[in-house]
PDB file of C-alpha atoms and ligand atoms in Angstrom:
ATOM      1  CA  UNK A   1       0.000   0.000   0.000  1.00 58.00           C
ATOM      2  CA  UNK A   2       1.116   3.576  -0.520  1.00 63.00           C
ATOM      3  CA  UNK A   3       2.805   4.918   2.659  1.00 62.00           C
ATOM      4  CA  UNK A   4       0.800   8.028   4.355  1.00 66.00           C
ATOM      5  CA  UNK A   5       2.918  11.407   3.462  1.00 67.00           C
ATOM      6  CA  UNK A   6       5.720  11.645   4.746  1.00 67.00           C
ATOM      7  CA  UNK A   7       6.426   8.153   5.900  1.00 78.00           C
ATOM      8  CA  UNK A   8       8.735   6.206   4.480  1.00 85.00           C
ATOM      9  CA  UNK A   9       8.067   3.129   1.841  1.00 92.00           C
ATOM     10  CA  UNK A  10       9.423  -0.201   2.895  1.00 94.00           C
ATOM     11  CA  UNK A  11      11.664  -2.534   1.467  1.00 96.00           C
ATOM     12  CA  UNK A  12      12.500  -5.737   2.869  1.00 97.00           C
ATOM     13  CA  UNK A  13      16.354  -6.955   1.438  1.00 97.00           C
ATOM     14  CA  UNK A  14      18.083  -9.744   1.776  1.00 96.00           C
ATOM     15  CA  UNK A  15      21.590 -10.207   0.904  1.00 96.00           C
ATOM     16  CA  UNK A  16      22.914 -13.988   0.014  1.00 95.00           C
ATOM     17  CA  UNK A  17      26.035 -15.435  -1.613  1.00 95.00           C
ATOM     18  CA  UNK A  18      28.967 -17.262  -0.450  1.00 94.00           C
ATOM     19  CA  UNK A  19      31.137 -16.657   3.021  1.00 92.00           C
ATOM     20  CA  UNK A  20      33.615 -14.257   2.049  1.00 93.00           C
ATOM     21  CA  UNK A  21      32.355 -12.341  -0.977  1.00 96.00           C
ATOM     22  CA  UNK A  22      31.543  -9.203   0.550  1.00 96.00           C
ATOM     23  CA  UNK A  23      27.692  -9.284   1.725  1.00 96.00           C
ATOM     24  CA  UNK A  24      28.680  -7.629   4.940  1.00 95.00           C
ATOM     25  CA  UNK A  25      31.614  -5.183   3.420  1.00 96.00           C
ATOM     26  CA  UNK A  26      28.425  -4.382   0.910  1.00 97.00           C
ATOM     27  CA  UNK A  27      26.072  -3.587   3.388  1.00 96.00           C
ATOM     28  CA  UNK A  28      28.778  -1.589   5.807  1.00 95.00           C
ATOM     29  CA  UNK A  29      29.721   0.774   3.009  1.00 97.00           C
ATOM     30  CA  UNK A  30      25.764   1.344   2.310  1.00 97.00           C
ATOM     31  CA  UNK A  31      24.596   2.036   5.529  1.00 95.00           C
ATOM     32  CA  UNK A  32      27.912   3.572   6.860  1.00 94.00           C
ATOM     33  CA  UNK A  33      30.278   4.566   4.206  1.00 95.00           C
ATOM     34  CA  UNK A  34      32.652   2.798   6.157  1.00 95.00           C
ATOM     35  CA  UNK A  35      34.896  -0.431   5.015  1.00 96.00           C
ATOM     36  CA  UNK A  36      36.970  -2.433   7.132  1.00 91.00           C
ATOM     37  CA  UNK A  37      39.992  -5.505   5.836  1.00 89.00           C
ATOM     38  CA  UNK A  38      39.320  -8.613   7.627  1.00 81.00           C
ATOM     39  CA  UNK A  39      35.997  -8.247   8.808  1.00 79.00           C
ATOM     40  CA  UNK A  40      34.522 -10.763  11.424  1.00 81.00           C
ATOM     41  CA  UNK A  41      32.064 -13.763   9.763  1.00 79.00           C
ATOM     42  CA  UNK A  42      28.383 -12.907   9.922  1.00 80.00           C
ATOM     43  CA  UNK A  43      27.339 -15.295  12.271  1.00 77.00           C
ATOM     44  CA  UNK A  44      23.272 -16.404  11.614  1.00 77.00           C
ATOM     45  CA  UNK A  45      22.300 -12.768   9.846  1.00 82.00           C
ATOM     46  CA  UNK A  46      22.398  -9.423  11.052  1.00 89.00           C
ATOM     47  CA  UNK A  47      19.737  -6.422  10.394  1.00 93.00           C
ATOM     48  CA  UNK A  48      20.486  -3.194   9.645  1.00 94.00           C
ATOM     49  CA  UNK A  49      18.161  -0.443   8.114  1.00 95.00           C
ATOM     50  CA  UNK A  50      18.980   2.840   6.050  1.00 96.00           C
ATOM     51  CA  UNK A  51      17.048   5.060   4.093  1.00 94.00           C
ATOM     52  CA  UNK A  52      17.567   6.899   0.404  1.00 91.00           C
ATOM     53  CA  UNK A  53      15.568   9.346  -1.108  1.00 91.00           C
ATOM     54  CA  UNK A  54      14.274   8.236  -4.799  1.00 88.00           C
ATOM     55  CA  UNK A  55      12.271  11.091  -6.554  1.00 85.00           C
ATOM     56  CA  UNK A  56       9.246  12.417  -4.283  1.00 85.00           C
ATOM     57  CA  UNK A  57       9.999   9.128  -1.722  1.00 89.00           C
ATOM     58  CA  UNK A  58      11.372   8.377   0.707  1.00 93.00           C
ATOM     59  CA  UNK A  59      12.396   4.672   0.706  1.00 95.00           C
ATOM     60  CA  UNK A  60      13.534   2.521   4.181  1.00 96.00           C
ATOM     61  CA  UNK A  61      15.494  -0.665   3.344  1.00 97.00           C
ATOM     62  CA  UNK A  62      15.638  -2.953   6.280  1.00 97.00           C
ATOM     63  CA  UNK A  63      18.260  -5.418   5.433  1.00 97.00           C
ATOM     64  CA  UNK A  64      18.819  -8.714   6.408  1.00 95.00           C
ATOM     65  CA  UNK A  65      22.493 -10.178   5.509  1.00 93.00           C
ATOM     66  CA  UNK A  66      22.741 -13.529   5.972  1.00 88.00           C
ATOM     67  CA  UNK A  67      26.001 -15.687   6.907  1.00 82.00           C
ATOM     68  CA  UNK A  68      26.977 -17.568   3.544  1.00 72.00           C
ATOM     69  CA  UNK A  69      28.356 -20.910   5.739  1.00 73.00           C
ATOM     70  CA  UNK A  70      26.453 -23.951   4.235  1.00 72.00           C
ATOM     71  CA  UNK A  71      25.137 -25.085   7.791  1.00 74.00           C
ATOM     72  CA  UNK A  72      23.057 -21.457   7.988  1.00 79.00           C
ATOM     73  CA  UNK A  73      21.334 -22.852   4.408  1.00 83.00           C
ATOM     74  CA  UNK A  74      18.858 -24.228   6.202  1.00 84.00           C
ATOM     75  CA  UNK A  75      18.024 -20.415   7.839  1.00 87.00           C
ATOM     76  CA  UNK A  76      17.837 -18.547   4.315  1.00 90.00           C
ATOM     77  CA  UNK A  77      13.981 -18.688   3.440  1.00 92.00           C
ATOM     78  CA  UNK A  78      13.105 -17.016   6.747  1.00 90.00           C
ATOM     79  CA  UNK A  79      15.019 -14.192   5.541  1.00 91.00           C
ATOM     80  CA  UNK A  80      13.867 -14.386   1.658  1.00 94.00           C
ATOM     81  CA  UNK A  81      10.263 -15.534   1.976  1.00 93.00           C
ATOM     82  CA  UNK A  82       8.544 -12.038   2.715  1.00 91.00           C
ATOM     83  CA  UNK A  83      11.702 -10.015   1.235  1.00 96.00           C
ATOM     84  CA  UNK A  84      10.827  -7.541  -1.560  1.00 97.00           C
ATOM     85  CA  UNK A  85      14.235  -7.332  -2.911  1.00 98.00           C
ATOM     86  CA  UNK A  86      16.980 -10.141  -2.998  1.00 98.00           C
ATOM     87  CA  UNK A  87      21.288  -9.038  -3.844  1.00 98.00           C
ATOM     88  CA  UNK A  88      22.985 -12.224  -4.500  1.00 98.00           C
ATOM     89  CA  UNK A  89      26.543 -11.379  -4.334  1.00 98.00           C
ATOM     90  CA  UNK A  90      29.705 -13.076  -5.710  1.00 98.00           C
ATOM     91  CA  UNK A  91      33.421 -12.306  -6.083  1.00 98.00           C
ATOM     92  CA  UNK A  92      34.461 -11.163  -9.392  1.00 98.00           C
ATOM     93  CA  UNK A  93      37.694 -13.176  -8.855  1.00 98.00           C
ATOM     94  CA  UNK A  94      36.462 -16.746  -7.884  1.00 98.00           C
ATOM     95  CA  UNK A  95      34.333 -18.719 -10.327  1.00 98.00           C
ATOM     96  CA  UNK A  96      32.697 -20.811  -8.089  1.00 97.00           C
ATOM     97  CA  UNK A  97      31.286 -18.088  -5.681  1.00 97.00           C
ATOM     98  CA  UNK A  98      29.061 -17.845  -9.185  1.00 98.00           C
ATOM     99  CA  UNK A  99      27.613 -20.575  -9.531  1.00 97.00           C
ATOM    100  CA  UNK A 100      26.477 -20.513  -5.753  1.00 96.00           C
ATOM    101  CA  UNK A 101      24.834 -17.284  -6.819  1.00 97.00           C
ATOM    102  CA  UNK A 102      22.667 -18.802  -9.398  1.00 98.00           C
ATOM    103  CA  UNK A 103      21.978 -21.533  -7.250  1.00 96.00           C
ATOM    104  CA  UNK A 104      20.412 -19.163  -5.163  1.00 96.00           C
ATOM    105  CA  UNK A 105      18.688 -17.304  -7.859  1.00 98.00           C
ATOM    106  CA  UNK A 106      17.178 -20.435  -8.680  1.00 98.00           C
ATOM    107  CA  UNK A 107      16.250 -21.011  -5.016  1.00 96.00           C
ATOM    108  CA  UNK A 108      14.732 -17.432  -5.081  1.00 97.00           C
ATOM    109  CA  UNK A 109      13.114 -18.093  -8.188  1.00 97.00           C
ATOM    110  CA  UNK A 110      11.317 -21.227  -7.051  1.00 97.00           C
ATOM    111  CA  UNK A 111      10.174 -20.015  -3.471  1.00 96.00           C
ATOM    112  CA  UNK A 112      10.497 -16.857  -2.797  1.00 96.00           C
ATOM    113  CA  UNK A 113       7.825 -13.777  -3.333  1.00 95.00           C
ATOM    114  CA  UNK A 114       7.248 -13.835  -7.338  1.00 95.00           C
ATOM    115  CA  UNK A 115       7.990 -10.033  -7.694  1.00 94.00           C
ATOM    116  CA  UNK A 116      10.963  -9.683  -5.582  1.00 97.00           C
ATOM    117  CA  UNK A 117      13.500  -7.610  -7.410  1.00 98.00           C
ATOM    118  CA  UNK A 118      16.288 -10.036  -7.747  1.00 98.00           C
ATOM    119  CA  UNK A 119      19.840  -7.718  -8.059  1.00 98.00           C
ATOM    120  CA  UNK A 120      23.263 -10.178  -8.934  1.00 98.00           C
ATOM    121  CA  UNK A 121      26.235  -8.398  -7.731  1.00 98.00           C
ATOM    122  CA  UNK A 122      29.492  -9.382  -8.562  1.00 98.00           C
ATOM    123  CA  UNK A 123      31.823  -7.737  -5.631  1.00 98.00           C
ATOM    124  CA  UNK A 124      35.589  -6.847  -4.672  1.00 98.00           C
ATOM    125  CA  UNK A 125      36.199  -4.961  -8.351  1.00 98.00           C
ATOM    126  CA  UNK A 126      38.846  -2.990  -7.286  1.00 98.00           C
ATOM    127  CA  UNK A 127      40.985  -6.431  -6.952  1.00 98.00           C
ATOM    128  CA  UNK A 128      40.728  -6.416 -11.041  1.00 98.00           C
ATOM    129  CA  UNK A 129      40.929  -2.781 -11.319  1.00 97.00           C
ATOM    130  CA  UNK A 130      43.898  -2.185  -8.965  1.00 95.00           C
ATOM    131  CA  UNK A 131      45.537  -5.249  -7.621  1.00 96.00           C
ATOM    132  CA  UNK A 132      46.380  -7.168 -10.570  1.00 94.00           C
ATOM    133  CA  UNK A 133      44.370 -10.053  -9.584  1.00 97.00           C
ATOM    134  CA  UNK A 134      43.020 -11.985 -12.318  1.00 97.00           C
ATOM    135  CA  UNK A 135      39.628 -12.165 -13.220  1.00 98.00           C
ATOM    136  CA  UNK A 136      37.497 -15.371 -12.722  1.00 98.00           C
ATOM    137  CA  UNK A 137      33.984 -14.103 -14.293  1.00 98.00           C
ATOM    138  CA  UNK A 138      33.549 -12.298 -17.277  1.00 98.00           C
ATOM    139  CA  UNK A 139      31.591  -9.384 -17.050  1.00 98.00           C
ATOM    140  CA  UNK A 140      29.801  -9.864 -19.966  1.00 98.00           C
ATOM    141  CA  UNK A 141      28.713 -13.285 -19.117  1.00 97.00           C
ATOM    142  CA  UNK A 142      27.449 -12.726 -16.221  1.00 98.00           C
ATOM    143  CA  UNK A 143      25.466  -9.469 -17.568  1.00 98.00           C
ATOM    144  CA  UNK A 144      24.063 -12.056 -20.218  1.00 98.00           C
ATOM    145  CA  UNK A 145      23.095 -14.349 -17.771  1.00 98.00           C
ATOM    146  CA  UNK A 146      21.284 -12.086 -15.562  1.00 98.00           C
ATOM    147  CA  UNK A 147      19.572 -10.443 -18.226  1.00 98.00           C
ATOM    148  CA  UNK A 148      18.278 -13.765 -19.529  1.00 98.00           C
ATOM    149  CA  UNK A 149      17.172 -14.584 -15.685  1.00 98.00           C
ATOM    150  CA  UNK A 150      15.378 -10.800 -15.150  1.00 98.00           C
ATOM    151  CA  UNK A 151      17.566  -9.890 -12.898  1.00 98.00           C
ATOM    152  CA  UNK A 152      19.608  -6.361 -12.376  1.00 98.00           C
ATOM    153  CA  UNK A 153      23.360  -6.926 -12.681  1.00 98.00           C
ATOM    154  CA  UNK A 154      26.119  -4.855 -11.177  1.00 98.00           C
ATOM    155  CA  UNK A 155      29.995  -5.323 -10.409  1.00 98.00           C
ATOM    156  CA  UNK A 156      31.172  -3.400  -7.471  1.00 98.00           C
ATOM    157  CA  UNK A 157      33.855  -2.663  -4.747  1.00 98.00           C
ATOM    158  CA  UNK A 158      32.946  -1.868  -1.299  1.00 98.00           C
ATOM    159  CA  UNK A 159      36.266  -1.306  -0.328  1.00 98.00           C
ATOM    160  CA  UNK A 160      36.509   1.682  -2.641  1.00 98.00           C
ATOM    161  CA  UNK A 161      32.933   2.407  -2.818  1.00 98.00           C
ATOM    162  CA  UNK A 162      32.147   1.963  -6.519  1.00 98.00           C
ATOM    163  CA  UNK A 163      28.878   1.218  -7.598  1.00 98.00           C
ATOM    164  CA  UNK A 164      27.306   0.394  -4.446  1.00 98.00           C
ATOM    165  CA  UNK A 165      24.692   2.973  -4.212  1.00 96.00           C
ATOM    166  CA  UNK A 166      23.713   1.977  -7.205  1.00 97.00           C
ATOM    167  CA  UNK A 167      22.858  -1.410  -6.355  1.00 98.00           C
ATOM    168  CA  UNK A 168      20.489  -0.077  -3.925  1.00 97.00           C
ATOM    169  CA  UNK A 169      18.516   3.101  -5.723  1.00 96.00           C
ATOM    170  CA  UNK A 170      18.583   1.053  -8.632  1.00 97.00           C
ATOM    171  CA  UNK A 171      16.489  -1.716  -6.584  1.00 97.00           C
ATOM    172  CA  UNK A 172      14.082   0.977  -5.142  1.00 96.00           C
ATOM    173  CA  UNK A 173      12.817   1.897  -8.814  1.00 95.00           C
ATOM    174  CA  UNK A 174      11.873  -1.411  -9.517  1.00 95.00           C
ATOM    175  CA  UNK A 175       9.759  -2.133  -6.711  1.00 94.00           C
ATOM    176  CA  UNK A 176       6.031  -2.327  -7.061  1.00 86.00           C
ATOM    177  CA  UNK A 177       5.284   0.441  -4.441  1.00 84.00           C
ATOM    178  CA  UNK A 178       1.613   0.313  -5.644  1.00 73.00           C
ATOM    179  CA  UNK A 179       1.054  -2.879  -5.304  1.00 55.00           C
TER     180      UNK A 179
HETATM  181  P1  GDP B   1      30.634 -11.952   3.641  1.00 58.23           P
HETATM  182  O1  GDP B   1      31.026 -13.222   4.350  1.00 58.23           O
HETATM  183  O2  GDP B   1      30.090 -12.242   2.274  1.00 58.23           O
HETATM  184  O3  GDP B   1      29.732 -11.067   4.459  1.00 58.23           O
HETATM  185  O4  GDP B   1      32.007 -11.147   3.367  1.00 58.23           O
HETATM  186  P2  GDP B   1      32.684  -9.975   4.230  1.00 58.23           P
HETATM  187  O5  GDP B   1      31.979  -8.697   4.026  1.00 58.23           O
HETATM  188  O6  GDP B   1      32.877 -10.456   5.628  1.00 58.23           O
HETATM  189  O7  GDP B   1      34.090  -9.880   3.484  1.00 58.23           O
HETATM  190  C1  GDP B   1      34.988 -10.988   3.425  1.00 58.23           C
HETATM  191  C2  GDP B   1      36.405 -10.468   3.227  1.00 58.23           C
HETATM  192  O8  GDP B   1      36.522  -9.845   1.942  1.00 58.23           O
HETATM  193  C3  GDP B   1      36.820  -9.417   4.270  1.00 58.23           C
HETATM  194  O9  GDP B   1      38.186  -9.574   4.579  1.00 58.23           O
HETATM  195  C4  GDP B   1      36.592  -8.104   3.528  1.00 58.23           C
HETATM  196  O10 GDP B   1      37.430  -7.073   4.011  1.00 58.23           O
HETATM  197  C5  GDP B   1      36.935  -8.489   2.079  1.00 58.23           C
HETATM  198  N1  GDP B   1      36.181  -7.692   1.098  1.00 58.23           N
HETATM  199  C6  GDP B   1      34.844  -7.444   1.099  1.00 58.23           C
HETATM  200  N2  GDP B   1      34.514  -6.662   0.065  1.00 58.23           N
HETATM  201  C7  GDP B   1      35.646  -6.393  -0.616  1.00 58.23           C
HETATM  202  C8  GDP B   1      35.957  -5.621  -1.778  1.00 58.23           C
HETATM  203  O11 GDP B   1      35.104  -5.004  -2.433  1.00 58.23           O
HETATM  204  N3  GDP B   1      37.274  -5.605  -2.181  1.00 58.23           N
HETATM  205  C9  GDP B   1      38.243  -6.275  -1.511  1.00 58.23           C
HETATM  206  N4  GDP B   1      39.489  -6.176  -1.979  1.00 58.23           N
HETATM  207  N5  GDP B   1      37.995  -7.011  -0.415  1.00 58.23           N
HETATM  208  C10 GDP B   1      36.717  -7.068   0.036  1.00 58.23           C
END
């Protein structure tokens, strides 16, 4: 429903992806503009909200992140069943952390909300960019693939910042708000 003026609209998020992509470093540099090296394991999923302005709204994302260790599987569709918007995250520089993404884009797909707004984010950039660290995914595939799957694709760094907020305001204009 719309919000009344001046409230704020909504958005349930969930992050998922493998330990050790970034999920938390993601949501740290959203909420805080902050980024720290060698950040503690989620443990379970943590909840954090912020809010960004988007036109005339005001939009409230309350964000789960969820750890990415195998034995908190299990856990993940309390988090994803009544989310609005899903960011599956993997590292640009290790293969596999992609095909646990579309694993769980085909998780998503199969039991979560039909018009969540599904965002695949391919993290830690600036290893490519600036540390001479091979790359593992090709950009283009994985912009193929997500476009063939409906979902929005991204590659950023939340160690230097880049393209983060876009992940996020980017998300906000595709949700339903009328709905
Ligand atoms: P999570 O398990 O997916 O939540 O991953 P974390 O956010 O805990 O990050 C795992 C490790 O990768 C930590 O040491 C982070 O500092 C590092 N990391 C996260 N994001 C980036 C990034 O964009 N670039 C680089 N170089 N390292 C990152």
């Amino acid at each position: 429903a719309p919000a009344p003026p001046g409230k704020p609209f909504q958005v349930k998020l969930v992050l998922l992806g493998e330990a050790a992509v970034g999920k938390s470093s993601l949501v740290l540099r959203f909420v805080n503009n902050e980024y720290q090296d060698n950040k503690e394991p989620t443990i379970g999923a943590a909840f954090l909200t912020q809010k960004c302005r988007l036109d005339d709204k005001v939009v409230k994302f309350e964000i789960w992140d969820t750890a990415g260790q195998e034995r908190f599987h299990s856990l993940a569709p309390m988090y994803y069943r009544n989310a609005q918007a899903a960011v599956v995250v993997y590292d640009v520089t290790k293969a596999p952390s992609l095909d646990r993404a579309k694993s769980w884009v085909k998780e998503l797909h199969r039991q979560a909300n039909p018009n969540i707004v599904i965002a695949l984010v391919g993290n830690k950039l600036d290893l490519v960019v600036s540390s001479g660290v091979p790359r593992a995914v090709d950009a283009e595939e994985a912009r193929v693939y997500a476009e063939e799957m409906g979902l929005l694709w991204f590659e950023t760094s939340a160690k230097t910042g880049e393209g983060v907020s876009e992940v996020f305001t980017e998300i906000a204009k595709k949700i339903p708000f009328d709905l």
